[in-house]
CSV table of C-alpha atoms in Angstrom, one decimal:
chain,number,residue,atom,x,y,z
A,179,MET,CA,0.2,0.1,0.0
A,180,SER,CA,1.4,2.9,-1.1
A,181,ASN,CA,1.2,6.0,0.8
A,182,ASP,CA,-0.6,8.8,-1.5
A,183,ALA,CA,0.3,11.6,0.5
A,184,HIS,CA,2.7,14.0,-0.2
A,185,PRO,CA,5.6,15.4,2.0
A,186,GLU,CA,5.4,18.5,3.7
A,187,THR,CA,7.1,21.4,2.4
A,188,PRO,CA,8.5,24.0,4.9
A,189,GLU,CA,6.4,27.3,4.4
A,190,THR,CA,8.2,30.2,2.7
A,191,PRO,CA,7.8,33.5,3.3
A,192,ASP,CA,5.4,35.2,0.7
A,193,GLU,CA,7.3,38.0,-1.3
A,194,ASP,CA,4.6,39.5,-2.4
A,195,LYS,CA,4.0,41.0,1.6
A,196,ALA,CA,4.7,44.6,1.7
A,197,THR,CA,7.6,45.7,3.7
A,198,PRO,CA,7.4,48.3,6.3
A,199,PRO,CA,8.5,51.7,6.0
A,200,ALA,CA,12.6,52.8,7.4
A,201,PRO,CA,11.8,55.7,10.2
A,202,ALA,CA,12.1,58.8,8.7
A,203,ALA,CA,15.2,60.7,9.5
A,204,PRO,CA,14.2,63.7,12.3
A,205,GLU,CA,15.0,67.1,10.5
A,206,PRO,CA,17.9,69.0,11.4
A,207,GLN,CA,17.2,72.2,13.8
A,208,LEU,CA,17.6,75.4,13.3
A,209,THR,CA,19.3,77.8,15.7
A,210,GLY,CA,18.2,81.3,16.7
A,211,ARG,CA,20.0,83.5,13.7
A,212,GLN,CA,18.8,80.2,11.0
A,213,ARG,CA,15.2,80.9,12.2
A,214,LEU,CA,15.1,84.6,12.8
A,215,ALA,CA,17.1,84.9,8.6
A,216,ALA,CA,14.3,82.7,7.2
A,217,GLY,CA,12.1,85.3,9.1
A,218,LEU,CA,13.2,87.9,7.2
A,219,TRP,CA,14.0,86.6,4.2
A,220,PRO,CA,12.6,86.7,1.6
A,221,PRO,CA,10.6,90.0,2.7
A,222,ARG,CA,6.8,90.6,3.0
A,223,VAL,CA,6.6,93.3,2.5
A,224,SER,CA,2.1,95.1,1.4
A,225,ARG,CA,2.1,97.6,-1.5
A,226,ALA,CA,1.4,100.0,0.9
A,227,GLN,CA,5.1,100.6,3.1
A,228,LEU,CA,6.9,100.3,-0.2
A,229,ILE,CA,4.7,103.4,-1.2
A,230,VAL,CA,5.4,104.5,2.4
A,231,ALA,CA,9.6,104.2,1.2
A,232,LEU,CA,9.8,105.2,-1.6
A,233,LEU,CA,7.8,108.9,0.0
A,234,LEU,CA,10.4,108.9,3.0
A,235,PHE,CA,13.3,108.4,0.6
A,236,VAL,CA,12.1,111.0,-1.2
A,237,LEU,CA,11.8,112.9,0.9
A,238,GLY,CA,15.2,112.4,2.8
A,239,LEU,CA,16.5,113.2,-0.9
A,240,GLY,CA,14.5,116.7,-0.4
A,241,LEU,CA,15.9,118.1,2.5
A,242,ALA,CA,20.1,116.6,1.4
A,243,ILE,CA,20.0,118.8,-1.3
A,244,GLN,CA,18.1,121.9,0.3
A,245,VAL,CA,20.7,120.4,3.4
A,246,ARG,CA,23.7,121.1,0.6
A,247,SER,CA,23.3,123.9,-1.5
A,248,THR,CA,22.1,126.5,2.0
A,249,SER,CA,25.3,125.2,2.9
A,250,ASP,CA,27.0,125.8,-0.3
A,251,ASN,CA,25.1,128.9,-1.0
A,252,SER,CA,25.4,131.0,2.6
A,253,ALA,CA,27.2,133.8,2.4
A,254,LEU,CA,28.2,132.9,6.0
A,255,ARG,CA,31.0,129.9,5.5
A,256,GLY,CA,34.1,130.0,6.2
A,257,ALA,CA,33.9,133.8,7.9
A,258,ARG,CA,35.4,134.0,11.2
A,259,GLN,CA,34.4,132.5,14.2
A,260,GLU,CA,34.6,136.1,15.9
A,261,ASP,CA,32.8,137.7,12.7
A,262,LEU,CA,29.6,135.1,13.6
A,263,VAL,CA,30.2,136.6,17.0
A,264,ARG,CA,29.5,139.6,15.9
A,265,ILE,CA,26.6,138.8,14.1
A,266,LEU,CA,25.3,137.4,16.8
A,267,ASP,CA,25.6,140.4,18.7
A,268,GLU,CA,24.1,141.6,16.2
A,269,LEU,CA,20.7,140.2,16.2
A,270,ASP,CA,20.9,139.9,19.8
A,271,ASP,CA,20.5,143.9,20.1
A,272,ARG,CA,17.8,144.0,17.1
A,273,THR,CA,16.3,141.4,19.7
A,274,GLN,CA,17.0,143.9,22.1
A,275,ARG,CA,15.3,147.2,20.5
A,276,LEU,CA,12.1,145.2,19.5
A,277,GLU,CA,11.5,143.9,23.4
A,278,ASP,CA,12.2,147.7,24.8
A,279,GLU,CA,9.6,149.2,22.2
A,280,LYS,CA,7.4,146.7,23.6
A,281,ALA,CA,8.0,147.4,26.7
A,282,ARG,CA,7.2,151.5,26.1
A,283,LEU,CA,4.9,151.2,24.5
A,284,GLU,CA,2.5,149.1,27.2
A,285,ASN,CA,3.9,151.8,30.0
A,286,GLN,CA,2.0,154.6,28.0
A,287,ARG,CA,-0.6,152.6,27.6
A,288,SER,CA,-0.8,152.0,31.3
A,289,GLU,CA,-0.4,156.1,31.9
A,290,LEU,CA,-3.4,156.8,29.5
A,291,GLU,CA,-4.9,153.6,31.5
A,292,SER,CA,-4.3,154.7,35.8
A,293,SER,CA,-3.4,159.0,34.9
A,294,SER,CA,-5.7,161.0,37.1
A,295,ASP,CA,-5.3,163.0,33.3
A,296,GLN,CA,-6.0,161.6,31.1
A,297,ALA,CA,-6.3,164.5,28.0
A,298,GLU,CA,-3.1,166.5,29.7
A,299,GLU,CA,-1.1,162.6,29.7
A,300,ALA,CA,-3.1,161.8,26.2
A,301,ARG,CA,-2.1,165.7,24.2
A,302,LYS,CA,1.9,165.3,25.9
A,303,GLN,CA,2.1,161.8,23.7
A,304,THR,CA,0.9,162.9,20.7
A,305,GLN,CA,3.1,165.9,20.8
A,306,GLU,CA,6.5,163.1,21.8
A,307,LYS,CA,4.7,161.4,19.2
A,308,GLU,CA,4.6,164.2,16.5
A,309,ARG,CA,8.1,164.7,16.7
A,310,GLN,CA,9.2,160.6,16.2
A,311,LEU,CA,7.1,161.4,13.3
A,312,GLY,CA,9.1,164.7,11.5
A,313,ILE,CA,12.1,163.4,12.6
A,314,LEU,CA,11.1,160.1,10.7
A,315,ALA,CA,9.6,162.5,7.9
A,316,GLY,CA,12.5,163.6,8.0
A,317,THR,CA,10.5,167.6,7.9
A,318,VAL,CA,12.6,168.5,11.4
A,319,GLY,CA,15.8,168.3,12.8
A,320,ALA,CA,17.9,165.7,15.0
A,321,GLU,CA,20.2,165.2,17.3
A,322,GLY,CA,21.8,162.3,19.1
A,323,PRO,CA,24.5,159.6,19.0
A,324,GLY,CA,25.5,157.5,16.5
A,325,ILE,CA,28.6,157.6,13.5
A,326,THR,CA,29.9,159.1,10.1
A,327,LEU,CA,30.2,157.1,7.2
A,328,THR,CA,32.3,158.5,4.3
A,329,VAL,CA,32.9,156.6,1.0
A,330,ALA,CA,34.9,158.2,-1.1
A,331,GLY,CA,36.3,156.4,-4.6
A,332,ALA,CA,36.5,157.1,-8.2
A,333,ALA,CA,33.2,158.3,-9.8
A,334,ALA,CA,32.9,155.5,-11.4
A,335,VAL,CA,33.6,152.9,-9.1
A,336,VAL,CA,30.5,153.7,-6.3
A,337,GLU,CA,27.2,153.1,-7.8
A,338,SER,CA,24.0,154.1,-6.5
A,339,ASP,CA,23.2,150.9,-5.9
A,340,MET,CA,25.7,150.2,-2.9
A,341,LEU,CA,24.7,154.5,-0.9
A,342,LEU,CA,20.8,152.1,-1.1
A,343,ASP,CA,22.7,149.0,0.2
A,344,ALA,CA,24.5,150.5,2.9
A,345,ILE,CA,21.1,152.8,4.0
A,346,GLN,CA,18.9,149.8,4.5
A,347,GLU,CA,22.3,147.8,6.3
A,348,LEU,CA,21.8,150.8,8.0
A,349,ARG,CA,17.8,150.8,9.5
A,350,ALA,CA,18.4,147.2,9.9
A,351,ALA,CA,20.4,148.3,12.8
A,352,GLY,CA,18.0,150.9,14.0
A,353,ALA,CA,19.4,153.7,12.6
A,354,GLU,CA,17.2,157.1,13.1
A,355,ALA,CA,17.9,159.5,11.2
A,356,ILE,CA,20.4,159.8,8.3
A,357,GLN,CA,21.5,161.9,5.8
A,358,ILE,CA,23.4,162.1,2.9
A,359,ASN,CA,25.9,165.1,2.3
A,360,ASP,CA,22.9,167.6,1.3
A,361,VAL,CA,20.4,165.2,1.8
A,362,ARG,CA,18.5,164.5,4.3
A,363,VAL,CA,16.7,160.0,3.5
A,364,VAL,CA,13.7,159.2,4.5
A,365,ALA,CA,11.8,155.7,4.2
A,366,ASP,CA,10.4,156.9,0.1
A,367,SER,CA,13.6,157.9,-1.3
A,368,TYR,CA,15.1,156.6,-4.5
A,369,PHE,CA,18.5,156.5,-5.6
A,370,THR,CA,19.1,156.7,-9.6
A,371,GLY,CA,22.6,157.2,-11.5
A,372,ALA,CA,26.0,156.0,-11.9
A,373,GLY,CA,29.2,156.4,-11.0
A,374,GLY,CA,29.9,160.4,-11.1
A,375,ASP,CA,25.7,161.1,-11.7
A,376,ILE,CA,23.9,159.6,-8.8
A,377,GLU,CA,21.1,161.6,-7.7
A,378,ILE,CA,19.0,161.2,-4.6
A,379,ASP,CA,15.6,162.0,-4.8
A,380,GLY,CA,16.2,163.7,-7.4
A,381,THR,CA,19.3,165.7,-5.9
A,382,LYS,CA,22.9,165.3,-7.6
A,383,VAL,CA,25.4,164.3,-5.0
A,384,ALA,CA,28.0,164.0,-5.3
A,385,ALA,CA,32.2,162.1,-3.9
A,386,PRO,CA,33.2,161.6,-0.7
A,387,TYR,CA,29.2,160.2,0.2
A,388,VAL,CA,29.7,161.7,3.9
A,389,PHE,CA,26.9,159.7,5.8
A,390,LYS,CA,25.8,161.2,9.2
A,391,VAL,CA,23.9,158.9,10.7
A,392,ILE,CA,21.7,159.1,14.0
A,393,GLY,CA,21.2,155.2,16.4
A,394,LYS,CA,23.4,153.4,18.8
A,395,PRO,CA,27.2,153.3,17.9
A,396,GLU,CA,27.8,149.6,18.6
A,397,ASP,CA,24.6,148.5,16.7
A,398,LEU,CA,26.0,150.5,13.9
A,399,GLU,CA,29.2,150.1,13.4
A,400,PRO,CA,28.8,146.6,13.5
A,401,ALA,CA,26.7,145.7,10.9
A,402,LEU,CA,28.3,147.3,8.5
A,403,ASN,CA,31.8,145.6,8.9
A,404,ILE,CA,29.8,141.8,8.8
A,405,PRO,CA,31.2,139.4,5.6
A,406,GLY,CA,30.0,140.1,2.9
A,407,GLY,CA,28.8,143.8,4.3
A,408,VAL,CA,28.9,147.5,3.4
A,409,VAL,CA,32.7,148.1,3.8
A,410,GLN,CA,33.7,144.9,1.8
A,411,THR,CA,32.2,145.0,-0.7
A,412,LEU,CA,33.1,149.2,-0.9
A,413,GLU,CA,37.0,147.9,-0.7
A,414,LYS,CA,36.7,145.1,-2.9
A,415,GLU,CA,35.1,147.9,-6.6
A,416,GLN,CA,38.5,150.2,-4.6
A,417,ALA,CA,36.1,152.6,-2.7
A,418,THR,CA,37.0,153.0,0.0
A,419,ALA,CA,34.6,154.0,3.0
A,420,THR,CA,35.7,154.7,7.1
A,421,VAL,CA,32.7,154.4,9.8
A,422,ALA,CA,34.2,156.7,13.1
A,423,ARG,CA,32.2,156.8,16.0
A,424,SER,CA,30.6,160.1,17.6
A,425,GLU,CA,28.6,161.0,20.8
A,426,LYS,CA,26.6,163.8,18.9
A,427,ILE,CA,25.9,164.2,15.1
A,428,VAL,CA,23.8,166.7,14.0
A,429,VAL,CA,21.5,166.4,10.5
A,430,ASP,CA,20.0,169.4,10.1
A,431,ALA,CA,19.5,168.7,6.2
A,432,LEU,CA,15.2,169.0,6.2
A,433,ARG,CA,12.4,167.9,4.0
A,434,PRO,CA,9.3,169.7,2.9
A,435,ALA,CA,6.1,168.4,5.1
A,436,LYS,CA,4.1,167.2,2.0
A,437,ARG,CA,0.6,167.4,2.4
A,438,PRO,CA,-1.5,164.4,0.3
A,439,ASP,CA,-3.9,165.0,-2.5
A,440,TYR,CA,-6.1,162.6,-2.0
A,441,ALA,CA,-5.8,160.8,1.7
A,442,GLN,CA,-7.5,162.0,4.7
A,443,SER,CA,-7.6,161.8,8.7
A,444,SER,CA,-10.3,158.7,8.8
A,445,SER,CA,-10.6,159.7,12.5
A,446,GLN,CA,-14.3,161.4,13.2
């Protein structure tokens, strides 16, 4: 009797069975600097931020150009320290004069408000104001401390605009009365002509041109001697300008009082 049973064979592993995946390698840890760099780059910029940045750039560029232009064109660039100190002192003096004028007007107001005889006080102040206006208008003479400016040179050297510049500098420094040769200079004075043929208010004046100026000498003289000022300008044109202080300057050239043709007082 034959044995029909087949011999048992060993079981073989199933080749179709999937092999489990290998575990993934852990991601490398980033340092703090690397995380900061990853957060900043690439930059995340909105449209509004771009517009603001562009406007700030244009503004900064404009300010830089303005500052550079101002520093290049400044007349005081390169001036000596003592000249800058003198200019600063002059500005302080002008400020002080304005403060003094303010205090004087406030005192006048207080006197009018507190005076027992306000009518008499008003009359005195009116007379004083009339005298001051007469000096400014050139209809009355004046005397006081001040300076004498003498401008000399060849006829073709000194121009009328140079004399006008001197007048403007003196007025800015607090000049109260000015006379050039025999002509009284007031607010509406005008200068015409060229070198050797200069007229002030239609009156011809010839060199040397002598300015008699009433005001505070400590303010008037430095105003003419600032860097790039009247004295330096005249010297560059081969003219001479000398300034002398005096405790008493007499301005006696007068102008006729003009009566207005059309304007009338609006006070009742």
